Amino acid sequence: MDKISAPAPDAWEELVTSALLGTARRTPPGVAPGPEAPVALLDAAAVETVRRRAGLRPARAAQRPQPAPEDTRPPLPAAAVRRLASLLADRPGTGGGRRGTAPDLMELLPQWLATANARGYAAPPQLLPALLDAARGRTDLRPAALAFAGSRATWLARLNPDWRFALRATPGGGTALPSPQDAAGVRRLWEEGLFAERVALLSAIRAREPAAARELLATTWATERAEDRLMFLDSLRSGLGANDEAFLEQALADRSRNVRSTAAELLSALPGSALAARMAVRAAACVAVDHTHDRPTIVVEAPHECDSGMERDGVVAKAPSGRGERSWWFGQLVEAAPLGVWPGRLGGRTPEEIVALPVAEDWRNELHAAWCRAAVRQGDAGWARALLGTPAAPEAGGPGAVSLAERARLLSTLGSAERAEWVAAFIATHGLSEAFQLLGVCGVPWAAPLGRAVVDALNIARDAGSYPWSFSGVMGLAERCLDPAEAGRLEGLMAVPDEGEDASPGAGGYWAEAFQRLVTTLRLRAVMAEELGVA
């Protein structure tokens, strides 16, 4: 064997350069030009590769990771483990518009996780990678998936960059927080910790001792960055009370407009606050009842300027594009004023009577929309009912709400049972075409009256030969939200109906498939609940 000479210090770089340029333009040292040059180049590269590998010095072994933390929660039943594996193995579906009768398993995963978390089960270790992969692809899964995975999710996330979202989504990145009794540890983490750790610490203390969290925030408030002040201030929503007013009043003078706006919003959610009282005076000065008309009529005189006091209390002076300044200022004043001011201002009338009054000069929509926002912000169910009106009203908009989105927000202030009854009556009167957003705020599984209303409306659409694909969204919601006990009532709808002359082509087959899939999904959900120990 020929003796291999010692390589030049830059031999590898010479070989790489020759490979990039081509041996016809450049041959490395020791390789003769000509047709055999490419083969010689590869031979030289092979020898150099072996030499480079052989010349590596052994490195110190990397430090082994600490063992994963123990999960003391009860283990998942074996049948539920197998079910979770099948849910995670399924490919994401495309919603209610898909064809076929097989359930969309990925759409059932959020409900499965919610039930497993409610039962307090620990995630099976062997399925944690698949669970984190699923959560990586679907942000809506992350809160429930990370709660189910527990502390092992953050342990794994530190080993795989693809799962780093678990560190960002977990308060403090999974860092153990000091106990509230450890005053020195709390102080040290608050002053020296990373931003995520400080947010987690403040939120944890706020949940237990609201006053202590507020006092901790006050110690460094003046030195915090504006964006951090905004995030910290937002944590005061939890446990918000009258004792927070003094701190929030100081925040009204903050350098940041966003901080001022958030402080004003929080203060307006406290009907007894000084800011709420100031807004009440301003808003009441803009609204009155005029008795010179055929019937009492609300008249509006919107503010002519946005003074410094209004701006300090959170009113944004610059109106959005296409919006009049006076109406913009007026809406903000009414939204921030306590709803309790209006009965006294408007002749002792109830919210229902106030909402029923005519409003002069096209101010009705602006005024009612602001009352809608105030009812949601203040959680006032009485005003929400008045603005929603009766669900059987001839106009789907009701007496006060001006959009489906506002009706949905108003419904969120009502109890779950009342919400379901209202939406059921709305569907019975107006059908499903306008009810999709309203169904989204109803509790799961749907209460019996709501479930029956949805099924009846779908059945009516089926019998009428309606264009079936326009109901795919509601059908998808029904698969996830209808009570599994309703499966028996649906068996008669699984057959292909006779198609009338006016029916959409192929509608009968679609409806049959959709109802078959709905029944199959409901039965699967019932089995899943049994596997998780739900009676």
Coordinates of C-alpha atoms in Angstrom, one line a residue:
M1 CA 0.0 0.0 0.0
D2 CA 1.3 3.5 -0.9
K3 CA 2.2 5.6 2.1
I4 CA -0.3 8.5 2.6
S5 CA 1.5 11.8 2.9
A6 CA 0.6 14.3 5.5
P7 CA -2.1 16.6 4.3
A8 CA -1.7 20.3 3.9
P9 CA -3.4 22.4 6.6
D10 CA -6.0 23.6 4.2
A11 CA -6.4 20.4 2.2
W12 CA -10.1 20.0 2.9
E13 CA -10.9 23.5 1.8
E14 CA -9.0 23.0 -1.4
L15 CA -11.0 19.9 -2.1
V16 CA -14.3 21.7 -1.5
T17 CA -13.3 24.6 -3.7
S18 CA -12.4 22.2 -6.6
A19 CA -15.7 20.4 -6.2
L20 CA -17.6 23.6 -6.4
L21 CA -15.7 25.1 -9.3
G22 CA -15.2 21.8 -11.2
T23 CA -12.0 20.0 -11.9
A24 CA -11.9 21.4 -15.4
R25 CA -11.4 24.9 -13.9
R26 CA -9.4 23.9 -10.9
T27 CA -7.6 20.8 -9.7
P28 CA -6.5 20.4 -6.1
P29 CA -2.8 19.8 -5.3
G30 CA -1.7 16.3 -6.1
V31 CA -4.4 15.6 -8.7
A32 CA -3.4 15.6 -12.4
P33 CA -5.6 17.5 -14.8
G34 CA -7.6 15.4 -17.3
P35 CA -10.6 13.1 -17.6
E36 CA -9.6 11.2 -14.5
A37 CA -9.5 14.2 -12.3
P38 CA -13.1 13.9 -11.0
V39 CA -12.5 10.4 -9.8
A40 CA -9.1 11.4 -8.2
L41 CA -10.9 14.2 -6.5
L42 CA -13.5 11.9 -4.9
D43 CA -10.7 9.5 -3.9
A44 CA -8.8 12.3 -2.2
A45 CA -12.0 13.5 -0.5
A46 CA -12.6 10.0 0.9
V47 CA -9.1 9.8 2.2
E48 CA -9.3 13.2 3.8
T49 CA -12.7 12.4 5.4
V50 CA -11.2 9.3 7.1
R51 CA -8.2 11.3 8.2
R52 CA -10.4 14.0 9.7
R53 CA -12.5 11.6 11.6
A54 CA -9.6 9.6 12.8
G55 CA -8.0 12.8 14.1
L56 CA -10.9 13.8 16.3
R57 CA -10.1 13.8 20.0
P58 CA -12.8 12.2 22.2
A59 CA -14.9 14.8 23.9
R60 CA -16.2 14.7 27.4
A61 CA -19.5 13.0 27.7
A62 CA -22.4 15.3 27.9
Q63 CA -24.2 15.6 31.3
R64 CA -27.2 13.3 31.4
P65 CA -30.5 15.1 31.9
Q66 CA -32.2 14.9 35.2
P67 CA -35.0 12.3 35.4
A68 CA -38.5 13.5 34.4
P69 CA -40.6 14.6 37.4
E70 CA -43.0 12.2 38.8
D71 CA -46.7 12.5 38.0
T72 CA -48.7 11.6 41.1
R73 CA -52.1 11.8 39.4
P74 CA -54.0 8.5 38.9
P75 CA -53.1 6.6 35.7
L76 CA -55.4 6.7 32.7
P77 CA -57.6 3.5 32.4
A78 CA -56.3 1.1 29.7
A79 CA -59.2 1.6 27.4
A80 CA -58.8 5.3 27.6
V81 CA -55.1 5.0 26.8
R82 CA -56.0 3.1 23.6
R83 CA -58.6 5.7 22.7
L84 CA -56.2 8.5 23.1
A85 CA -53.7 6.8 20.9
S86 CA -56.3 6.4 18.1
L87 CA -57.4 10.1 18.5
L88 CA -53.8 11.3 18.2
A89 CA -53.2 9.0 15.2
D90 CA -56.1 10.4 13.2
R91 CA -55.4 13.0 10.5
P92 CA -57.1 16.4 11.1
G93 CA -60.5 16.6 9.4
T94 CA -62.0 19.5 7.5
G95 CA -65.0 20.1 9.7
G96 CA -68.7 19.4 9.1
G97 CA -68.4 19.7 5.3
R98 CA -66.5 16.4 4.8
R99 CA -68.1 13.4 3.3
G100 CA -68.4 9.9 4.7
T101 CA -69.9 8.5 7.9
A102 CA -66.7 8.1 10.0
P103 CA -66.3 10.5 13.0
D104 CA -63.6 13.2 12.8
L105 CA -61.5 12.0 15.7
M106 CA -59.2 15.0 15.8
E107 CA -62.3 17.2 16.4
L108 CA -63.2 15.0 19.4
L109 CA -59.7 15.3 21.0
P110 CA -60.4 18.7 22.7
Q111 CA -63.5 17.3 24.4
W112 CA -61.6 14.1 25.4
L113 CA -58.8 16.2 26.9
A114 CA -61.3 18.4 28.8
T115 CA -62.9 15.3 30.3
A116 CA -59.6 13.7 31.2
N117 CA -58.5 16.9 32.9
A118 CA -61.7 17.2 34.8
R119 CA -61.2 13.6 36.1
G120 CA -57.6 14.4 37.1
Y121 CA -55.8 11.7 35.2
A122 CA -52.1 11.6 34.4
A123 CA -51.0 11.4 30.7
P124 CA -49.5 8.1 29.6
P125 CA -45.7 8.7 29.2
Q126 CA -45.5 6.8 25.9
L127 CA -48.1 9.2 24.3
L128 CA -46.6 12.5 25.4
P129 CA -44.6 13.0 22.2
A130 CA -47.6 12.5 20.0
L131 CA -49.7 14.7 22.3
L132 CA -47.1 17.5 22.1
D133 CA -46.9 17.1 18.3
A134 CA -50.7 17.5 18.1
A135 CA -50.6 20.6 20.3
R136 CA -47.8 22.0 18.2
G137 CA -49.9 21.9 15.1
R138 CA -53.1 23.2 16.8
T139 CA -52.9 26.2 19.1
D140 CA -56.5 25.6 20.4
L141 CA -55.3 22.3 21.9
R142 CA -52.4 23.7 23.8
P143 CA -54.0 24.7 27.1
A144 CA -55.8 21.4 27.6
A145 CA -53.0 19.3 26.2
L146 CA -50.3 20.9 28.4
A147 CA -52.6 20.6 31.5
F148 CA -53.0 16.9 30.8
A149 CA -49.3 16.4 30.1
G150 CA -48.3 18.1 33.3
S151 CA -44.8 19.0 34.3
R152 CA -43.3 16.3 32.0
A153 CA -44.3 18.5 29.0
T154 CA -41.9 21.2 30.0
W155 CA -39.2 18.6 30.8
L156 CA -39.6 17.2 27.3
A157 CA -39.8 20.7 25.7
R158 CA -36.3 21.5 27.0
L159 CA -35.0 18.5 25.0
N160 CA -36.8 19.1 21.7
P161 CA -36.8 22.5 20.0
D162 CA -40.1 21.6 18.2
W163 CA -41.9 21.6 21.6
R164 CA -40.6 24.9 22.9
F165 CA -44.1 26.3 22.7
A166 CA -44.7 24.4 25.9
L167 CA -42.2 26.5 27.7
R168 CA -43.8 29.7 26.4
A169 CA -47.3 28.6 27.2
T170 CA -46.5 27.4 30.7
P171 CA -46.4 30.2 33.2
G172 CA -42.8 30.8 34.1
G173 CA -41.7 28.2 31.6
G174 CA -42.4 25.5 34.1
T175 CA -40.2 27.1 36.7
A176 CA -41.3 26.2 40.3
L177 CA -42.6 29.3 42.0
P178 CA -41.8 30.1 45.6
S179 CA -44.6 29.6 48.1
P180 CA -46.4 32.8 49.2
Q181 CA -45.0 32.3 52.7
D182 CA -41.4 32.5 51.3
A183 CA -41.2 36.3 51.3
A184 CA -37.5 36.4 50.4
G185 CA -38.0 34.0 47.5
V186 CA -41.0 35.9 46.2
R187 CA -39.1 39.2 46.4
R188 CA -36.0 37.7 44.7
L189 CA -38.0 36.2 41.8
W190 CA -40.0 39.4 41.3
E191 CA -36.9 41.5 41.1
E192 CA -34.5 39.1 39.3
G193 CA -36.7 36.7 37.4
L194 CA -37.5 36.5 33.7
F195 CA -40.6 38.3 32.5
A196 CA -42.6 35.0 32.1
E197 CA -41.6 34.0 35.6
R198 CA -42.7 37.3 37.0
V199 CA -46.1 37.2 35.2
A200 CA -46.6 33.7 36.6
L201 CA -45.7 34.8 40.1
L202 CA -48.0 37.8 40.0
S203 CA -50.9 35.7 38.7
A204 CA -50.4 33.0 41.3
I205 CA -50.3 35.5 44.2
R206 CA -53.3 37.4 42.7
A207 CA -55.3 34.2 42.7
R208 CA -54.7 33.7 46.5
E209 CA -54.2 37.2 47.9
P210 CA -55.3 40.0 45.5
A211 CA -54.0 42.7 47.8
A212 CA -50.6 41.1 48.2
A213 CA -50.2 40.9 44.4
R214 CA -51.2 44.6 43.9
E215 CA -48.7 45.7 46.6
L216 CA -45.9 43.6 45.0
L217 CA -46.6 45.2 41.6
A218 CA -46.6 48.7 43.2
T219 CA -43.0 48.2 44.5
T220 CA -41.5 48.2 40.9
W221 CA -44.3 49.8 38.9
A222 CA -42.4 53.1 38.2
T223 CA -39.4 51.3 36.7
E224 CA -41.2 48.7 34.5
R225 CA -41.3 49.0 30.7
A226 CA -44.6 50.1 29.2
E227 CA -45.3 46.8 27.6
D228 CA -44.6 45.0 30.9
R229 CA -46.8 47.4 32.8
L230 CA -49.6 46.6 30.5
M231 CA -49.3 42.8 31.0
F232 CA -49.0 43.2 34.7
L233 CA -52.0 45.5 34.9
D234 CA -54.0 43.0 32.9
S235 CA -53.5 40.4 35.7
L236 CA -55.6 42.6 38.0
R237 CA -58.7 41.5 36.2
S238 CA -58.7 38.4 38.4
G239 CA -60.2 39.3 41.7
L240 CA -60.9 42.9 40.7
G241 CA -62.4 44.9 43.5
A242 CA -62.9 48.2 45.1
N243 CA -59.5 48.0 46.9
D244 CA -57.8 48.2 43.5
E245 CA -59.3 51.6 42.7
A246 CA -56.5 53.8 44.2
F247 CA -53.8 51.9 42.3
L248 CA -55.8 52.0 39.0
E249 CA -56.5 55.7 39.5
Q250 CA -52.7 56.3 39.6
A251 CA -52.3 54.3 36.4
L252 CA -54.7 56.7 34.6
A253 CA -51.7 59.1 34.5
D254 CA -49.4 56.6 33.0
R255 CA -47.1 57.5 30.2
S256 CA -48.5 54.8 28.0
R257 CA -51.9 55.3 26.3
N258 CA -52.5 51.5 26.3
V259 CA -51.9 51.3 30.1
R260 CA -54.2 54.3 30.6
S261 CA -56.9 52.7 28.5
T262 CA -56.7 49.4 30.4
A263 CA -56.8 51.1 33.7
A264 CA -59.9 53.0 32.7
E265 CA -61.5 49.9 31.4
L266 CA -60.9 48.1 34.7
L267 CA -62.2 51.1 36.7
S268 CA -65.4 51.3 34.6
A269 CA -66.0 47.7 35.5
L270 CA -66.3 48.9 39.1
P271 CA -69.6 50.7 39.2
G272 CA -68.8 52.4 42.5
S273 CA -65.5 53.8 41.3
A274 CA -64.8 57.6 41.0
L275 CA -64.1 57.1 37.3
A276 CA -67.5 55.4 36.8
A277 CA -69.1 58.3 38.6
R278 CA -67.3 60.8 36.3
M279 CA -68.3 58.9 33.2
A280 CA -71.9 58.7 34.5
V281 CA -72.1 62.5 34.7
R282 CA -70.6 62.9 31.2
A283 CA -72.8 60.3 29.6
A284 CA -76.0 61.5 31.4
A285 CA -75.4 65.0 30.1
C286 CA -75.6 63.6 26.5
V287 CA -78.9 61.7 26.9
A288 CA -82.4 62.9 27.9
V289 CA -86.1 62.1 27.3
D290 CA -88.0 64.6 25.1
H291 CA -91.7 64.7 25.9
T292 CA -92.6 67.0 23.0
H293 CA -93.0 64.2 20.5
D294 CA -96.1 62.0 20.1
R295 CA -94.5 59.6 22.6
P296 CA -91.5 60.0 24.9
T297 CA -88.3 59.9 22.8
I298 CA -84.6 59.7 23.7
V299 CA -82.6 62.6 22.4
V300 CA -78.8 62.6 22.2
E301 CA -76.4 65.5 22.2
A302 CA -73.0 64.0 21.7
P303 CA -69.9 65.8 23.1
H304 CA -68.4 68.6 21.0
E305 CA -64.9 68.0 22.2
C306 CA -62.7 65.4 23.9
D307 CA -61.1 67.4 26.8
S308 CA -58.1 66.4 28.8
G309 CA -60.2 65.0 31.6
M310 CA -62.0 62.6 29.2
E311 CA -58.7 61.5 27.7
R312 CA -57.3 60.9 31.2
D313 CA -60.3 58.7 32.0
G314 CA -59.6 56.5 28.9
V315 CA -61.5 58.1 26.1
V316 CA -59.5 57.8 22.9
A317 CA -59.7 61.1 21.1
K318 CA -58.8 60.0 17.6
A319 CA -61.7 58.3 15.9
P320 CA -61.1 55.3 13.6
S321 CA -61.3 55.9 9.8
G322 CA -64.8 56.4 8.6
R323 CA -66.2 57.1 12.1
G324 CA -67.5 60.5 13.2
E325 CA -65.6 62.0 16.2
R326 CA -68.7 63.0 18.2
S327 CA -70.3 59.6 17.9
W328 CA -67.0 57.9 18.7
W329 CA -66.6 59.9 21.9
F330 CA -70.3 59.4 22.8
G331 CA -70.1 55.6 22.5
Q332 CA -67.1 55.5 24.8
L333 CA -68.8 57.6 27.5
V334 CA -71.9 55.5 27.5
E335 CA -69.9 52.2 27.5
A336 CA -68.0 53.3 30.6
A337 CA -70.9 54.7 32.5
P338 CA -72.6 52.5 35.2
L339 CA -75.8 51.1 33.8
G340 CA -77.5 51.9 37.1
V341 CA -77.5 55.6 36.2
W342 CA -80.0 55.3 33.3
P343 CA -83.3 54.5 35.2
G344 CA -82.9 57.6 37.3
R345 CA -81.9 59.7 34.3
L346 CA -84.7 58.5 32.0
G347 CA -87.7 58.9 34.2
G348 CA -87.5 55.8 36.5
R349 CA -88.0 53.4 33.7
T350 CA -86.8 49.8 33.7
P351 CA -84.1 48.6 31.3
E352 CA -86.8 47.0 29.1
E353 CA -88.8 50.2 29.0
I354 CA -85.7 52.3 28.2
V355 CA -84.6 50.0 25.4
A356 CA -88.1 50.2 23.9
L357 CA -88.1 54.0 23.7
P358 CA -87.6 55.5 20.2
V359 CA -84.3 57.4 19.7
A360 CA -84.2 60.6 17.7
E361 CA -81.9 61.4 14.7
D362 CA -80.5 57.9 14.0
W363 CA -78.7 57.7 17.3
R364 CA -80.5 54.4 18.2
N365 CA -77.8 52.0 16.9
E366 CA -74.9 53.9 18.5
L367 CA -76.7 54.2 21.9
H368 CA -77.8 50.6 22.0
A369 CA -74.4 49.3 20.8
A370 CA -72.7 51.2 23.7
W371 CA -75.3 49.8 26.2
C372 CA -74.5 46.3 24.8
R373 CA -70.8 46.8 25.5
A374 CA -71.5 48.2 29.0
A375 CA -73.7 45.2 29.9
V376 CA -71.0 42.8 28.9
R377 CA -68.2 44.8 30.6
Q378 CA -70.3 45.1 33.8
G379 CA -71.8 41.6 33.7
D380 CA -75.3 43.0 34.0
A381 CA -77.7 40.2 33.1
G382 CA -80.8 42.4 33.5
W383 CA -79.6 44.9 30.9
A384 CA -78.4 42.0 28.7
R385 CA -82.0 40.5 28.7
A386 CA -83.5 43.9 27.8
L387 CA -81.1 44.4 24.9
L388 CA -81.5 40.8 23.7
G389 CA -85.3 41.1 23.8
T390 CA -87.5 38.1 23.2
P391 CA -86.0 35.5 20.9
A392 CA -89.4 35.1 19.1
A393 CA -89.4 38.8 18.0
P394 CA -90.1 39.2 14.3
E395 CA -86.7 40.8 13.7
A396 CA -83.8 38.6 14.6
G397 CA -81.8 41.6 15.8
G398 CA -84.0 42.2 18.8
P399 CA -84.7 45.7 20.3
G400 CA -81.2 46.6 21.1
A401 CA -78.5 44.4 19.7
V402 CA -77.2 45.3 16.2
S403 CA -75.3 42.3 15.3
L404 CA -75.0 38.6 15.9
A405 CA -71.6 39.1 17.5
E406 CA -73.2 41.5 20.1
R407 CA -76.0 39.1 20.8
A408 CA -73.5 36.4 21.4
R409 CA -71.6 38.6 23.9
L410 CA -74.8 39.6 25.7
L411 CA -75.8 35.9 26.0
S412 CA -72.5 35.2 27.7
T413 CA -73.6 37.3 30.7
L414 CA -76.6 34.9 31.3
G415 CA -76.5 31.5 33.1
S416 CA -75.9 28.4 31.0
A417 CA -79.5 27.1 31.2
E418 CA -81.1 30.5 30.4
R419 CA -78.6 30.9 27.5
A420 CA -79.6 27.5 26.0
E421 CA -83.3 28.2 26.4
W422 CA -83.0 31.6 24.6
V423 CA -81.0 30.2 21.7
A424 CA -83.4 27.3 21.4
A425 CA -86.4 29.7 21.1
F426 CA -84.4 31.8 18.6
I427 CA -83.7 28.8 16.4
A428 CA -87.4 27.8 16.6
T429 CA -88.4 31.2 15.2
H430 CA -85.5 32.1 12.9
G431 CA -83.9 28.8 12.0
L432 CA -80.3 27.9 11.9
S433 CA -78.9 30.4 9.3
E434 CA -78.3 33.1 11.9
A435 CA -77.7 31.0 15.0
F436 CA -74.2 29.7 14.4
Q437 CA -72.4 32.4 16.5
L438 CA -75.1 32.0 19.2
L439 CA -74.5 28.3 19.4
G440 CA -70.8 28.9 20.0
V441 CA -71.5 30.5 23.4
C442 CA -73.7 27.7 24.7
G443 CA -72.4 25.2 27.3
V444 CA -71.4 21.7 26.2
P445 CA -73.1 19.3 26.0
W446 CA -76.1 21.3 24.8
A447 CA -79.1 21.3 27.2
A448 CA -82.0 19.2 26.1
P449 CA -84.2 22.1 24.8
L450 CA -81.4 23.4 22.7
G451 CA -80.4 20.0 21.3
R452 CA -84.0 19.3 20.3
A453 CA -84.3 22.7 18.6
V454 CA -81.1 22.1 16.5
V455 CA -82.1 18.6 15.5
D456 CA -85.7 19.8 14.6
A457 CA -84.3 22.6 12.5
L458 CA -81.9 20.3 10.7
N459 CA -84.7 17.9 10.1
I460 CA -86.9 20.7 8.6
A461 CA -84.0 21.7 6.3
R462 CA -83.6 18.1 5.3
D463 CA -87.3 17.6 4.5
A464 CA -87.4 20.8 2.5
G465 CA -84.6 19.6 0.3
S466 CA -82.4 22.6 1.3
Y467 CA -78.9 23.0 0.0
P468 CA -77.2 20.8 2.5
W469 CA -73.7 22.1 2.5
S470 CA -74.8 25.4 4.0
F471 CA -75.6 23.5 7.2
S472 CA -72.2 21.8 7.4
G473 CA -70.9 24.1 10.2
V474 CA -73.9 23.5 12.4
M475 CA -73.7 19.8 11.8
G476 CA -70.1 19.8 12.8
L477 CA -71.0 21.7 16.0
A478 CA -73.7 19.2 16.7
E479 CA -71.2 16.3 16.5
R480 CA -69.2 17.9 19.2
C481 CA -71.9 19.6 21.3
L482 CA -75.1 17.5 21.1
D483 CA -75.8 15.4 24.1
P484 CA -74.9 11.7 23.2
A485 CA -78.3 10.7 24.7
E486 CA -79.9 12.3 21.6
A487 CA -78.5 9.5 19.3
G488 CA -81.7 7.4 19.6
R489 CA -83.9 10.3 18.3
L490 CA -81.7 10.6 15.2
E491 CA -81.9 7.0 14.0
G492 CA -84.9 7.7 11.8
L493 CA -83.0 10.4 10.0
M494 CA -80.2 8.2 8.7
A495 CA -82.1 6.9 5.7
V496 CA -81.8 8.6 2.3
P497 CA -85.0 10.8 2.0
D498 CA -87.0 11.2 -1.2
E499 CA -85.8 14.1 -3.2
G500 CA -88.4 16.5 -4.4
E501 CA -88.2 18.4 -7.7
D502 CA -86.9 21.5 -5.9
A503 CA -84.3 19.7 -3.9
S504 CA -80.6 20.3 -4.5
P505 CA -79.0 17.5 -6.6
G506 CA -77.6 14.9 -4.3
A507 CA -78.9 16.5 -1.2
G508 CA -80.6 13.4 0.1
G509 CA -77.5 11.4 0.1
Y510 CA -75.5 14.1 1.8
W511 CA -78.2 14.5 4.6
A512 CA -78.2 10.7 5.1
E513 CA -74.4 10.6 5.4
A514 CA -74.4 13.6 7.7
F515 CA -76.9 12.1 10.1
Q516 CA -75.2 8.7 10.0
R517 CA -71.9 10.4 10.9
L518 CA -73.7 12.4 13.7
V519 CA -75.2 9.3 15.2
T520 CA -71.9 7.4 15.0
T521 CA -70.0 10.3 16.6
L522 CA -72.5 10.7 19.4
R523 CA -72.3 7.0 20.2
L524 CA -68.5 7.2 20.1
R525 CA -68.5 10.1 22.5
A526 CA -70.7 8.1 24.9
V527 CA -68.2 5.2 24.8
M528 CA -65.3 7.7 25.3
A529 CA -67.0 9.1 28.4
E530 CA -67.5 5.6 29.9
E531 CA -63.8 4.8 29.2
L532 CA -62.9 7.9 31.3
G533 CA -65.2 6.8 34.1
V534 CA -68.0 9.3 33.5
A535 CA -71.3 7.8 34.4

